[in-house]
XYZ file of C-alpha atoms in Angstrom:
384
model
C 0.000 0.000 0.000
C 0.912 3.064 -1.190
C 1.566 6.204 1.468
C -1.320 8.299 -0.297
C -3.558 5.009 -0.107
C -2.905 4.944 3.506
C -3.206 8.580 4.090
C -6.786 8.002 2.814
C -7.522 5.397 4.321
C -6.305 6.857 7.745
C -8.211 10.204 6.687
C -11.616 8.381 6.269
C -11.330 6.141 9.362
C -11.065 9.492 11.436
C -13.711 10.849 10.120
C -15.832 7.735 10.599
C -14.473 8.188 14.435
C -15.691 11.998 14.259
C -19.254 11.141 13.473
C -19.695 8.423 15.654
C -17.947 10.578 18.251
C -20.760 13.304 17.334
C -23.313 10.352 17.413
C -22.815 9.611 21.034
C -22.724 13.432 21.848
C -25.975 14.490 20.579
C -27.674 11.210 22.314
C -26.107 11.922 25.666
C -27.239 15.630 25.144
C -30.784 14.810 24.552
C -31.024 12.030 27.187
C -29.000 14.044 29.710
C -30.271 16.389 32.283
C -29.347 20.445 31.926
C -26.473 20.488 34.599
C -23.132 20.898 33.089
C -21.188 18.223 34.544
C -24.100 16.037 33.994
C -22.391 14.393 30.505
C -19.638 13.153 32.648
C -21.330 10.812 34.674
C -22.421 8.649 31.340
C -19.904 6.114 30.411
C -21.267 7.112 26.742
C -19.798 10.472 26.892
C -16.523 9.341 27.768
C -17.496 6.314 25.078
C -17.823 9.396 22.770
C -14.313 11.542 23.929
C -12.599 8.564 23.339
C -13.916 8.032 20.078
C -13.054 11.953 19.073
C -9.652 11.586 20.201
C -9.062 8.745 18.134
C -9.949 10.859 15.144
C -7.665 13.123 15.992
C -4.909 11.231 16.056
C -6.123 9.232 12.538
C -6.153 12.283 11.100
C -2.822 13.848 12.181
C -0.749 10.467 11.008
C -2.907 11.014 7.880
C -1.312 14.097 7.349
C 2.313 12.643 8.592
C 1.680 10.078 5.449
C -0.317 12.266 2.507
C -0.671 15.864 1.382
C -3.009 18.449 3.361
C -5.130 19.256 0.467
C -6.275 15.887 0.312
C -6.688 14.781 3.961
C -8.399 18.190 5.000
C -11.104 17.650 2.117
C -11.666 14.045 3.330
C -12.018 15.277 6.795
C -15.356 16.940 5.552
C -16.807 13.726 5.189
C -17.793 13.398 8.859
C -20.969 15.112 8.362
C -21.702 12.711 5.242
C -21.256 10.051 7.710
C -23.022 10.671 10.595
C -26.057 11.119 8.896
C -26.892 7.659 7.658
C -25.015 6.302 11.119
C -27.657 7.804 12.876
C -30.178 6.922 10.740
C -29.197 3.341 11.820
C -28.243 3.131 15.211
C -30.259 5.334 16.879
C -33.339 5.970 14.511
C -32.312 9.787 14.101
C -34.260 10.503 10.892
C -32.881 13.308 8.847
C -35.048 14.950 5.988
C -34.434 15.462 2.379
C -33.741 19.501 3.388
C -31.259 17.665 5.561
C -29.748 16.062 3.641
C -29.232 18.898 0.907
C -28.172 21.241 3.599
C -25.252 18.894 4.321
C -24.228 17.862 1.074
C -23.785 21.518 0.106
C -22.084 22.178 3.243
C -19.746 19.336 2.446
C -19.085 20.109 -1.133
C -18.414 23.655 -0.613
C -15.931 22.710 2.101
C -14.096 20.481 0.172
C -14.019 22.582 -2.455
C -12.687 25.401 -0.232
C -9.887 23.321 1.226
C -8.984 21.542 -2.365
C -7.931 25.358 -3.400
C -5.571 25.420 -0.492
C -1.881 25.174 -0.692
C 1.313 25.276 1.133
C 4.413 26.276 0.242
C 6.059 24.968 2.864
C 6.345 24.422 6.412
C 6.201 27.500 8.784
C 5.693 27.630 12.244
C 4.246 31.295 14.375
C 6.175 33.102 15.465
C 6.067 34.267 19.578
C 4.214 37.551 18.723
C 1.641 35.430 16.496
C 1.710 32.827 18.545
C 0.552 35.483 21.688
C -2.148 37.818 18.880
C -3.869 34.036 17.856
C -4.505 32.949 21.753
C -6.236 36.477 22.235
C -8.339 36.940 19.458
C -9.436 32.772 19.677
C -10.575 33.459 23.366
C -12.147 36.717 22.411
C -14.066 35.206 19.669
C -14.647 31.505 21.799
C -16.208 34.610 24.813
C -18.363 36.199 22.234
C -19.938 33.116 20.450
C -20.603 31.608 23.557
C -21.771 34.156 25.813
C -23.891 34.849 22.855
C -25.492 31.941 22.605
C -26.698 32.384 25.993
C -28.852 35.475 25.131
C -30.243 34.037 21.938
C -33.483 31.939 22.861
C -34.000 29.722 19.428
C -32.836 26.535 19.821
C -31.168 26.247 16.457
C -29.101 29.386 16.752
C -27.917 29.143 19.904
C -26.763 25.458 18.822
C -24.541 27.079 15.544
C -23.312 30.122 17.734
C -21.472 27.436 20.162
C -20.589 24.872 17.155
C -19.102 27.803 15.721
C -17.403 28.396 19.150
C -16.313 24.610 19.283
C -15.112 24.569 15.396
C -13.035 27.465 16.069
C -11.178 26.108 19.186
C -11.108 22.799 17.121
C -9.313 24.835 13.854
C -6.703 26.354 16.686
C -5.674 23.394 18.015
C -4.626 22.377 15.166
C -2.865 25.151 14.417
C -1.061 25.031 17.213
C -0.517 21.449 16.818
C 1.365 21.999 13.070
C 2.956 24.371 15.128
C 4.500 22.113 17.897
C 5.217 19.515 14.835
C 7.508 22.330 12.973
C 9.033 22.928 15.608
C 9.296 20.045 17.515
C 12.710 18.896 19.292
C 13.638 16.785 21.912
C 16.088 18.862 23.358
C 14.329 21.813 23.974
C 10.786 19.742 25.069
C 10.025 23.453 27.620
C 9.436 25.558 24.716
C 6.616 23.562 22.823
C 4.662 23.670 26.701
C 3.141 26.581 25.805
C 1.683 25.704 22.527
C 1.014 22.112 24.385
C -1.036 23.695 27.204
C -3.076 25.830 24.565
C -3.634 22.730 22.340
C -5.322 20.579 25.798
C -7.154 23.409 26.733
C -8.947 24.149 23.667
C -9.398 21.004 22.687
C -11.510 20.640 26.735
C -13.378 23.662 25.588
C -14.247 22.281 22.053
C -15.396 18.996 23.345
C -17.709 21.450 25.819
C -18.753 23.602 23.463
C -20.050 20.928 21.139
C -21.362 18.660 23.981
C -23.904 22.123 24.352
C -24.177 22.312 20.999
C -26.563 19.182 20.374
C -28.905 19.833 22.762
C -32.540 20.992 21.267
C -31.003 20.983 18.082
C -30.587 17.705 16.331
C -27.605 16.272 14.786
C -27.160 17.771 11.384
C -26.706 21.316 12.132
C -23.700 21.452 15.324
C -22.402 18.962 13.297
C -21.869 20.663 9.955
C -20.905 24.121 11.658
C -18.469 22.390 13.627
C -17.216 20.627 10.715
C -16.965 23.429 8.294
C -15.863 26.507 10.979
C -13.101 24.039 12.172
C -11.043 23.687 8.808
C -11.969 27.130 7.509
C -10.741 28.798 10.654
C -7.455 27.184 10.284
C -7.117 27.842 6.774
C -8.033 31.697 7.571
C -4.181 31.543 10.372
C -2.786 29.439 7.392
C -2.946 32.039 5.123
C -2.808 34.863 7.156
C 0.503 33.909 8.971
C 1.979 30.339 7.929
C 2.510 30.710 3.990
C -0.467 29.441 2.785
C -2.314 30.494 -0.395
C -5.091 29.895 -2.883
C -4.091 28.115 -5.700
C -4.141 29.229 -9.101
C -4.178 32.657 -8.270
C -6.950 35.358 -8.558
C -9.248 32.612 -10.142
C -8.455 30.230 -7.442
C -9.587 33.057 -4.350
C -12.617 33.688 -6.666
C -13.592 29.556 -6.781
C -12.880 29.230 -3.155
C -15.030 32.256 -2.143
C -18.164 30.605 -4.702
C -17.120 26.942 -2.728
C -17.325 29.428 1.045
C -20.633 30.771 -0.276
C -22.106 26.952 -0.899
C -20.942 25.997 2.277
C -22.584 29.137 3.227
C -25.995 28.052 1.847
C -25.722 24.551 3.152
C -24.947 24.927 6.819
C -28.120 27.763 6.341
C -30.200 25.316 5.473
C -29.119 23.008 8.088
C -30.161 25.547 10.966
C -33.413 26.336 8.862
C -34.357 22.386 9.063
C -32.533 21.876 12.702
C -35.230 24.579 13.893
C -38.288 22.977 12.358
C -37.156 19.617 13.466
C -37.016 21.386 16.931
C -40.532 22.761 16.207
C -42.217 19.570 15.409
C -40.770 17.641 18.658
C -41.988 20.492 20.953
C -45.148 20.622 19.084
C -45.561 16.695 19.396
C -44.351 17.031 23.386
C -46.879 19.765 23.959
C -49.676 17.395 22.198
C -49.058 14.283 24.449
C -48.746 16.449 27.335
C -52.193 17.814 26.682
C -53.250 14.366 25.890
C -51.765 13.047 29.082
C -53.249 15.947 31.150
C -56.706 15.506 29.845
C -56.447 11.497 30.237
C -55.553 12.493 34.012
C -58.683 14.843 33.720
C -60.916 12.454 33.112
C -59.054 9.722 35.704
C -59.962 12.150 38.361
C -63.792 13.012 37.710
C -64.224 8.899 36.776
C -62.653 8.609 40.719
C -64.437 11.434 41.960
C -68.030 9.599 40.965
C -66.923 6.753 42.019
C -66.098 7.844 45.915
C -69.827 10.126 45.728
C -71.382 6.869 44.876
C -69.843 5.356 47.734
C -70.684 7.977 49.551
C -74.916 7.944 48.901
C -74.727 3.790 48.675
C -73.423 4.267 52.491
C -75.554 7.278 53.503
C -78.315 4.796 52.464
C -77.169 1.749 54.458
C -77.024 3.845 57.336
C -81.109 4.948 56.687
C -81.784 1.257 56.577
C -79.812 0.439 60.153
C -81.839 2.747 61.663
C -85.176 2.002 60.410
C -84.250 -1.877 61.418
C -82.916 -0.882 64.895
C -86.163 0.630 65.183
C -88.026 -2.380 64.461
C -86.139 -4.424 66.300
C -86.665 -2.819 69.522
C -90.410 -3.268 69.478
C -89.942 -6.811 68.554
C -87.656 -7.030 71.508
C -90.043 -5.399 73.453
C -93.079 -7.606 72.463
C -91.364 -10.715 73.348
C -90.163 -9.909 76.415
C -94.106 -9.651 77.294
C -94.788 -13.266 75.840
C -91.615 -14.527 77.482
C -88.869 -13.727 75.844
C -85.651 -12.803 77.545
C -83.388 -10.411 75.259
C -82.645 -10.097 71.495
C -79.254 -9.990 69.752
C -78.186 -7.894 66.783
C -76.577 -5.067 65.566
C -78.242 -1.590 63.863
C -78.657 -2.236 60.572
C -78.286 -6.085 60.299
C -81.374 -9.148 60.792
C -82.173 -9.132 64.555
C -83.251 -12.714 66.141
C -84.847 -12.400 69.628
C -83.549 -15.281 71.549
C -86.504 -17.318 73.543
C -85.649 -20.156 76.151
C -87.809 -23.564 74.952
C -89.551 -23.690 78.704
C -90.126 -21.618 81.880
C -87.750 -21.162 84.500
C -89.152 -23.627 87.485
C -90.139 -21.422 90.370
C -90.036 -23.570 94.234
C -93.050 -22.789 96.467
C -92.805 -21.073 99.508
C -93.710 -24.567 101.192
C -91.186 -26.711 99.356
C -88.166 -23.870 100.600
C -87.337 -26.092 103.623
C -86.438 -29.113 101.296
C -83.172 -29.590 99.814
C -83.183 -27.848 96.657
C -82.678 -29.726 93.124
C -79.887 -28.361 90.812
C -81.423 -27.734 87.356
C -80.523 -29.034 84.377
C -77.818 -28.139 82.004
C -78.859 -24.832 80.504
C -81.786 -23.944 83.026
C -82.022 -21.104 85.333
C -83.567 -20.786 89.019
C -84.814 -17.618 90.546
C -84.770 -17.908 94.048
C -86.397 -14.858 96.601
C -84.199 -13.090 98.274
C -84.506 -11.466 101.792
């Protein structure tokens, strides 16, 4: 195999890692509470990190191996990708507007990046070095604190892609930079540009992690994609050598390719927001539905507990009335004999009658010894 075979081949593998990477993030964003260190308790999100570092390091031995005008264009696939990934592995549906909204994105990129060249390999300088980190924080601070005032879903998901693409596209800057000037001896003067690389790399996984939320897939995704390699061409140009090829025509083809990518990642935010739209307007549905199904659960319940209520108002009529009764039974046949009654208000009363008399002894048979009754008898006997 060939070293521009492998470069490819190493170029399309990281971006197969990017958009499964970008996958994972927009399903832990959507299934994740709205606490910011809430993504790092989910083993996906880490599943995900892993996955975008990966890329990252595909896609710099890519470079080691094959020109940058190929491997940057290939790079752009990610957002081709991702789409019909998540189309299969998590049921993410994306819409023909979709889909044309990333295709232009991703031809316009490529096209962009294909009219980049290099004349050879320059590193910043201190100075540029020091102007770069300033105006990429400035910029990172505006697009972010930004998005924080804008209340529409959709662009408050490009303003921090575009935030996360641009710390993405100055990492890497700063990465070509530490590999121009890398050397073993003097390992204290590429901390700097190492510290600067970690830390915007943290704040570009960040920025995108807040990126997917209420917004989908599609649209983060291709800002992201396209503000990350544009950015760095923009430093390329303006301090490491770089140039358009083929001149004046070549700037005028790659600002028609900026404009398509332009269009594209417009319509992406266009469809991200109606997407947005429909779930809302499909949550607020079942959430009427559910409300008025609870509606009706609570007047079925509240019929049910007044029917209890009359059904026991009425047993409570027809104790009484039978108490009633039951005394005047009582009372009739304690005058033919009867001793007592047993019952309770509101259930069948039985008076209770003994089978015979009680046997009464004379006043002439008192002297003789008396005669125990039988089993279940009674004797009254005078007193005094």
């Amino acid at each position: 195999m060939t070293s521009f075979a492998l470069s490819v081949l190493l170029a399309l593998a990281s971006a197969v890692c990017y958009a499964a990477g970008a996958i994972l993030q927009e399903h832990v964003a959507a299934t994740t509470p709205r606490f910011p260190s809430a993504p790092l308790r989910r083993g996906s999100w880490w599943a995900a990190v892993t996955l975008n570092g990966t890329g990252a390091v595909l896609h710099v031995i890519a470079l080691a191996y094959g020109p940058l005008s190929v491997v940057q264009p290939l790079g752009a696939l990610t957002i081709v990708f991702a789409l019909p990934m998540a189309a299969l592995f998590v049921r993410r549906r994306v819409g023909a507007a979709g889909w044309r909204g990333a295709v232009l994105a991703t031809a316009g990129l490529a096209g962009l990046l294909s009219l980049t060249g290099s004349s050879h390999a320059q590193a910043l300088a201190d100075r540029e070095r020091i102007v770069v980190t300033v105006v990429t924080v400035c910029v990172i601070a505006v697009l972010a604190g930004a998005a924080r005032w804008v209340a529409v879903p959709g662009v408050r998901s490009v303003l921090l892609a575009a935030a996360a693409g641009t710390a993405f596209g100055i990492s890497s800057v700063f990465t070509k930079n530490v590999a121009v000037e890398w050397n073993w001896g003097a390992l204290g003067d590429a901390l700097p540009s190492l510290a600067m690389i970690g830390l915007l790399a943290s704040s570009g996984v960040l920025l995108s992690q807040a990126s997917y939320r209420g917004a989908g897939l599609a649209s983060p995704l291709a800002t992201a994609t396209v503000v990350n390699p544009v950015v760095a061409a923009v430093v390329g140009i303006a301090a490491l050598g770089e140039h358009f090829r083929f001149g004046a025509p070549g700037a005028l083809l790659a600002l028609v390719a900026a404009l398509i990518a332009s269009t594209g990642l417009v319509m992406l935010t266009v469809h991200g927001a109606e997407a947005e739209a429909r779930r809302t307007a499909k949550a607020g549905a079942a959430d009427a539905a559910d409300a008025a199904e609870r509606e009706r659960a609570e007047r079925t319940e509240a019929a049910e507990v007044s029917r209890e209520l009359e059904e026991s108002e009425r047993l409570d009529t027809a104790g009484a009335t039978g108490s009633a009764g039951t005394a005047e039974t009582a009372d009739t046949a304690g005058k033919g004999g009867a001793v007592r009654a047993i019952g309770a208000a509101g259930a069948s009363d039985v008076p209770l009658r003994i089978a015979r008399q009680i046997p009464r002894r004379s006043p002439a048979a008192r002297d003789e010894p008396p005669v125990l009754p039988d089993c279940g008898e009674a004797m009254l006997q005078p007193h005094g």
